[in-house]
PDB file of C-alpha atoms in Angstrom:
ATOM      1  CA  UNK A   1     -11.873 -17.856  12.972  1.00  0.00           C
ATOM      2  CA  UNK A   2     -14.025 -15.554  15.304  1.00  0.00           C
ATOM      3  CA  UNK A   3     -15.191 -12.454  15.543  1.00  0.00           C
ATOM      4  CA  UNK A   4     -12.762 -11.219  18.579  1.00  0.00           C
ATOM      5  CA  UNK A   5     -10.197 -11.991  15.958  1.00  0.00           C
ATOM      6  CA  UNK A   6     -11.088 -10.644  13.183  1.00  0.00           C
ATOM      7  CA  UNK A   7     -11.911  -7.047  15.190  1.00  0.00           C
ATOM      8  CA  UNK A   8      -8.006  -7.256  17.008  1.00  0.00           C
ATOM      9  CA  UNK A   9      -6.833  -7.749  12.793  1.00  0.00           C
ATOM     10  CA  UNK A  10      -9.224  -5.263  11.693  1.00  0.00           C
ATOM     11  CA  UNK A  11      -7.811  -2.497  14.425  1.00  0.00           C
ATOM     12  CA  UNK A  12      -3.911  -3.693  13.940  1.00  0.00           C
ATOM     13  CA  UNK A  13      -4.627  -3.076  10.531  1.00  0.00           C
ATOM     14  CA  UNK A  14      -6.074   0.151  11.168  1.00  0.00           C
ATOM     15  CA  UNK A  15      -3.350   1.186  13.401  1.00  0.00           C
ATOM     16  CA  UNK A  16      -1.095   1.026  10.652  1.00  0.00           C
ATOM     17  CA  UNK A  17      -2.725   3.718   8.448  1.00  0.00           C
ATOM     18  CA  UNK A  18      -1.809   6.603  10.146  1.00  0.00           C
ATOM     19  CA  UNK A  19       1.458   6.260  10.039  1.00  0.00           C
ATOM     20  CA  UNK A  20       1.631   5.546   6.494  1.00  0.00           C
ATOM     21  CA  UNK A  21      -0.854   8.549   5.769  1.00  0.00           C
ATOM     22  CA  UNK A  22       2.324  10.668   7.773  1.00  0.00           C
ATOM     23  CA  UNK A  23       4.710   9.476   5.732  1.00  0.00           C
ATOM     24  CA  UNK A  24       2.545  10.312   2.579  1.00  0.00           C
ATOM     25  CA  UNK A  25       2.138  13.529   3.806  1.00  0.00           C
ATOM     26  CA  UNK A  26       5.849  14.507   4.089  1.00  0.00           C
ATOM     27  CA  UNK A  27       6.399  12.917   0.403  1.00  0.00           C
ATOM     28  CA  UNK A  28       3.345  15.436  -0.796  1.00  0.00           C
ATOM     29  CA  UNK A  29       4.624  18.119  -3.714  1.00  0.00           C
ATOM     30  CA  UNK A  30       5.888  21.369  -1.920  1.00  0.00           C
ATOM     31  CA  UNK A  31       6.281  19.607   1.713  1.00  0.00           C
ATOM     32  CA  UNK A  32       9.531  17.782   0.402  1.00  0.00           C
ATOM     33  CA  UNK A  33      12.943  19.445  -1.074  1.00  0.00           C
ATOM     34  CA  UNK A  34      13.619  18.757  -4.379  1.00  0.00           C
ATOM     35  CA  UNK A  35      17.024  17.432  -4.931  1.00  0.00           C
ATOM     36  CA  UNK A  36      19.727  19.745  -5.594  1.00  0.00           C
ATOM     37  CA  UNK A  37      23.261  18.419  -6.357  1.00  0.00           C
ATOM     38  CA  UNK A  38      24.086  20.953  -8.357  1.00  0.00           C
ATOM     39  CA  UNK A  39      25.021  22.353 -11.848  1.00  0.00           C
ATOM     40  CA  UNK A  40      26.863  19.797 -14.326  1.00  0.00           C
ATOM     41  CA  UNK A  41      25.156  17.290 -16.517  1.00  0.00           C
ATOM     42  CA  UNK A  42      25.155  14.139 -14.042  1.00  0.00           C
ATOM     43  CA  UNK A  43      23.618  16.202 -11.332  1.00  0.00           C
ATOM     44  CA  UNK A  44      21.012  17.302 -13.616  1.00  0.00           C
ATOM     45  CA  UNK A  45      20.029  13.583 -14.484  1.00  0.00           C
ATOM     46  CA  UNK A  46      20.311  12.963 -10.887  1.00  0.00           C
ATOM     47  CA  UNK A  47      17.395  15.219  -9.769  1.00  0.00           C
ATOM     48  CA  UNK A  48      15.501  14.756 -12.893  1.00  0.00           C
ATOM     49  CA  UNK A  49      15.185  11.732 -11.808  1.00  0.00           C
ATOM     50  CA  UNK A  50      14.609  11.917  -7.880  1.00  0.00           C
ATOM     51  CA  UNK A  51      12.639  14.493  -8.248  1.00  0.00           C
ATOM     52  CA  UNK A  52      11.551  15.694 -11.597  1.00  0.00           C
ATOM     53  CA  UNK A  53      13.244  19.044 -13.051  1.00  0.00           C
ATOM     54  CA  UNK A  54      10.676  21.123 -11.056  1.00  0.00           C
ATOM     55  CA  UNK A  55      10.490  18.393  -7.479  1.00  0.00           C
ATOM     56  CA  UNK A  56       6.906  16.978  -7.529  1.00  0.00           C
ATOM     57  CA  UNK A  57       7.754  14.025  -9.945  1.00  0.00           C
ATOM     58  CA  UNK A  58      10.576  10.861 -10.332  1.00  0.00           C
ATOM     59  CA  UNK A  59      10.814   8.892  -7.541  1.00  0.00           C
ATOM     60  CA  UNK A  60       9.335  11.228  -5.508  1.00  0.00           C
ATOM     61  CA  UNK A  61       6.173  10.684  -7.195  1.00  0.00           C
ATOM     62  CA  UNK A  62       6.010   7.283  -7.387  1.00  0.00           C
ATOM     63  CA  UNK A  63       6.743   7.034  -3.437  1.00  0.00           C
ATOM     64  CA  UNK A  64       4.004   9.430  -3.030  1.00  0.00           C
ATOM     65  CA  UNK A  65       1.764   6.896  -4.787  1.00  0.00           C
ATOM     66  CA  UNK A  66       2.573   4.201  -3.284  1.00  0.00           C
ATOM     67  CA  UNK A  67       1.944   5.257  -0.139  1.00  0.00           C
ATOM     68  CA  UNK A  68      -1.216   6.707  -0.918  1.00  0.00           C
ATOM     69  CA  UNK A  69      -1.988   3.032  -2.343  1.00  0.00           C
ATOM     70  CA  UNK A  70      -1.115   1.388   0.798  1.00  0.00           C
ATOM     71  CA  UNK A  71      -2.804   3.581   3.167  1.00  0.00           C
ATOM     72  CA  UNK A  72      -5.976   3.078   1.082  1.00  0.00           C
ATOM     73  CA  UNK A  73      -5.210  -0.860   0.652  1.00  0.00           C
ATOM     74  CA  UNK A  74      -4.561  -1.316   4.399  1.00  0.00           C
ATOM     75  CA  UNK A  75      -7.868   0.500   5.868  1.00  0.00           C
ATOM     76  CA  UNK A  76      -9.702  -1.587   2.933  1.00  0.00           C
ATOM     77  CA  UNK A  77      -8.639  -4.603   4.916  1.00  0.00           C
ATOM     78  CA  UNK A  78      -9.165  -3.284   8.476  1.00  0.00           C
ATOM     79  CA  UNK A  79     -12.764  -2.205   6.573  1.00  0.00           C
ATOM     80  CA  UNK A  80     -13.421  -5.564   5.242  1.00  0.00           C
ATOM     81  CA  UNK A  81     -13.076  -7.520   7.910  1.00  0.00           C
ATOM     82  CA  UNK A  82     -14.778  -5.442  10.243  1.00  0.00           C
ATOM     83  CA  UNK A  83     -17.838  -6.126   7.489  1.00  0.00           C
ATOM     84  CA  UNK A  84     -16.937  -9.968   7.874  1.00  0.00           C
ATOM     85  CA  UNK A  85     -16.746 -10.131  11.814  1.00  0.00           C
ATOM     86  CA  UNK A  86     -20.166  -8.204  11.201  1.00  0.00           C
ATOM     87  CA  UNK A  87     -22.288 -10.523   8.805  1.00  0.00           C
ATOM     88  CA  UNK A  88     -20.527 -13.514  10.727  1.00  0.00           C
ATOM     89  CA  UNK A  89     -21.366 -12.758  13.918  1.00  0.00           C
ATOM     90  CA  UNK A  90     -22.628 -16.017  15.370  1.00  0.00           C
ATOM     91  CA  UNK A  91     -21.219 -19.656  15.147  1.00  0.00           C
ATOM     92  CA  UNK A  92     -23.768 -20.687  12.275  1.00  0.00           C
ATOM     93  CA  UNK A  93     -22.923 -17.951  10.364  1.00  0.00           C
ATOM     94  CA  UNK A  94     -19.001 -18.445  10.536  1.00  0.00           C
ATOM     95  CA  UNK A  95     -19.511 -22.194   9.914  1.00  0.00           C
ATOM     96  CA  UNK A  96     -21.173 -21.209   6.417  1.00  0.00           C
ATOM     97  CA  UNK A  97     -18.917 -18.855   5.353  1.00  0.00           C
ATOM     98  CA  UNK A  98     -17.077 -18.700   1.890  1.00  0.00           C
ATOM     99  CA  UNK A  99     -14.111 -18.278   0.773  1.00  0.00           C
ATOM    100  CA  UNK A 100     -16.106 -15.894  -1.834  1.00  0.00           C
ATOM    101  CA  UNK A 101     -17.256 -13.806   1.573  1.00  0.00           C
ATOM    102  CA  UNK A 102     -13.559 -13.215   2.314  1.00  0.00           C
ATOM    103  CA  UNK A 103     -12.631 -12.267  -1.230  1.00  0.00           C
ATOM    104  CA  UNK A 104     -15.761 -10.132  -1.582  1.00  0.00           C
ATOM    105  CA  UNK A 105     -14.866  -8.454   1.605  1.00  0.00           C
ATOM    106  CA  UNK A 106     -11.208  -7.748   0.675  1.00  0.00           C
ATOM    107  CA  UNK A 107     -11.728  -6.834  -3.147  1.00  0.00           C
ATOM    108  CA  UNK A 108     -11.052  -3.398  -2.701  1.00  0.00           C
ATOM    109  CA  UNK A 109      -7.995  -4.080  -1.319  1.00  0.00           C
ATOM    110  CA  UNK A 110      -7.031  -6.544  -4.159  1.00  0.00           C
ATOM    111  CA  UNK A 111      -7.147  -3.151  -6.277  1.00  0.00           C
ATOM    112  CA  UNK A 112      -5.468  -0.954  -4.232  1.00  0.00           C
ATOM    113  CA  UNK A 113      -2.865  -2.766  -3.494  1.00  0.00           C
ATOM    114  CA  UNK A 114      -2.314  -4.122  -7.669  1.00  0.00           C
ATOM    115  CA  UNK A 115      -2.672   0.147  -8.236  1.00  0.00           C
ATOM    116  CA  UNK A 116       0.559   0.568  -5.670  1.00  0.00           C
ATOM    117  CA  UNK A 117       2.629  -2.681  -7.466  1.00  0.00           C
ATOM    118  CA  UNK A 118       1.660  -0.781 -10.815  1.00  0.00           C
ATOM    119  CA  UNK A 119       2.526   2.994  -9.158  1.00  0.00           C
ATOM    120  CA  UNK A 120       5.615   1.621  -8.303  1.00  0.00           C
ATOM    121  CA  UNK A 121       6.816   0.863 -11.620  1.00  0.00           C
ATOM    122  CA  UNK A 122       6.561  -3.371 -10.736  1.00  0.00           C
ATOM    123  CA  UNK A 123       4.538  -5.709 -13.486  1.00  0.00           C
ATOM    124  CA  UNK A 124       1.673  -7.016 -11.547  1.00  0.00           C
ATOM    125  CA  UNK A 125      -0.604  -9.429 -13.086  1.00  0.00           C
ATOM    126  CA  UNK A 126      -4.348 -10.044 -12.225  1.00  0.00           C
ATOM    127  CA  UNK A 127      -3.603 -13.246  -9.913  1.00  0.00           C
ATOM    128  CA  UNK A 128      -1.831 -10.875  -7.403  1.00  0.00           C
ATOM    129  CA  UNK A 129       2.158 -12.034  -8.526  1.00  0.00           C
ATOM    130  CA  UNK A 130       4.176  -9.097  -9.282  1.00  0.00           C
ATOM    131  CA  UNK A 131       7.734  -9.028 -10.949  1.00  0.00           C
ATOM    132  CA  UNK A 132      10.047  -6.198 -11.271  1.00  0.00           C
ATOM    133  CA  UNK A 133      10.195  -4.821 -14.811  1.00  0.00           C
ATOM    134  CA  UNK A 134      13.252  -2.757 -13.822  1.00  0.00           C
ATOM    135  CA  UNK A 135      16.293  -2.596 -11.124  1.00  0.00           C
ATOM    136  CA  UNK A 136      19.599  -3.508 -10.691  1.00  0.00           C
ATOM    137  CA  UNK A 137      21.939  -4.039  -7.614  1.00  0.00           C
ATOM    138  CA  UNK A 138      23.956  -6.192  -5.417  1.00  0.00           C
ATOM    139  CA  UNK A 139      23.068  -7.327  -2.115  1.00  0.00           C
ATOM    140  CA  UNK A 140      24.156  -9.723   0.476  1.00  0.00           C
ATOM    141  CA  UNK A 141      21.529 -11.896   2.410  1.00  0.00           C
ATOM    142  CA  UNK A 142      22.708 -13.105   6.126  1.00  0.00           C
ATOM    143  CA  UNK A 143      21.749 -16.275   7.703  1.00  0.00           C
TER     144      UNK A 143
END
């Protein structure tokens, strides 16, 4: 790996963070509508939970947070390996480095990106694996 390619990941990465800061932004308490489907019992359980009794909460929430996660976990990594292409900046150096540099310099991320599996409700464990502790559905799958 060399430096020229770790900067093009590290700004592709960074490219990306805007756009999911946006979409945080629109899912941020009093910027989006609570649901309102109206006044019976099922449409009460509906919005309570889309968006809490009060909007702010439910899914909305959780969306909120995960999006805040992955904004935070994606500049981590554009951070990181702008520190790597740093510290590894000449042929020698690259040729000695770890695989404990490249988990050093994405650890935050690591966290960030466990906190959104967690924020979303999904069982993650330490080794990075997540399963769903929830859902149901049907789907079809193409080939």
């Amino acid at each position: 790996m060399n430096t020229a390619s770790m900067d093009l990941f590290a700004k592709n990465i960074a490219a990306l963070v805007p756009h999911v800061v946006e979409a945080r932004n629109r899912m941020a308490a009093g910027s989006a509508s609570a649901v309102q489907p109206g006044a019976f019992y099922d449409a009460y359980q509906l919005r309570s939970q889309t968006s809490g009794p009060n909007g702010g909460a439910g899914l909305q929430q959780k969306y909120y947070n995960v999006l805040a996660d992955l904004a935070e976990g994606l500049q981590d990594v554009s951070n990181g390996m702008l520190k790597l292409s740093k510290t590894h900046s000449t042929t020698e150096d690259r040729n000695r480095m770890k695989t404990s540099d490249l988990l050093e310099a994405l650890g935050n991320a690591s966290a960030d990106f466990q906190r959104l599996g967690n924020d979303s409700g999904a069982t993650v464990t330490s080794t990075g694996g997540s399963s769903s502790s929830t859902g149901s559905g049907t789907g079809s799958t193409k080939t």
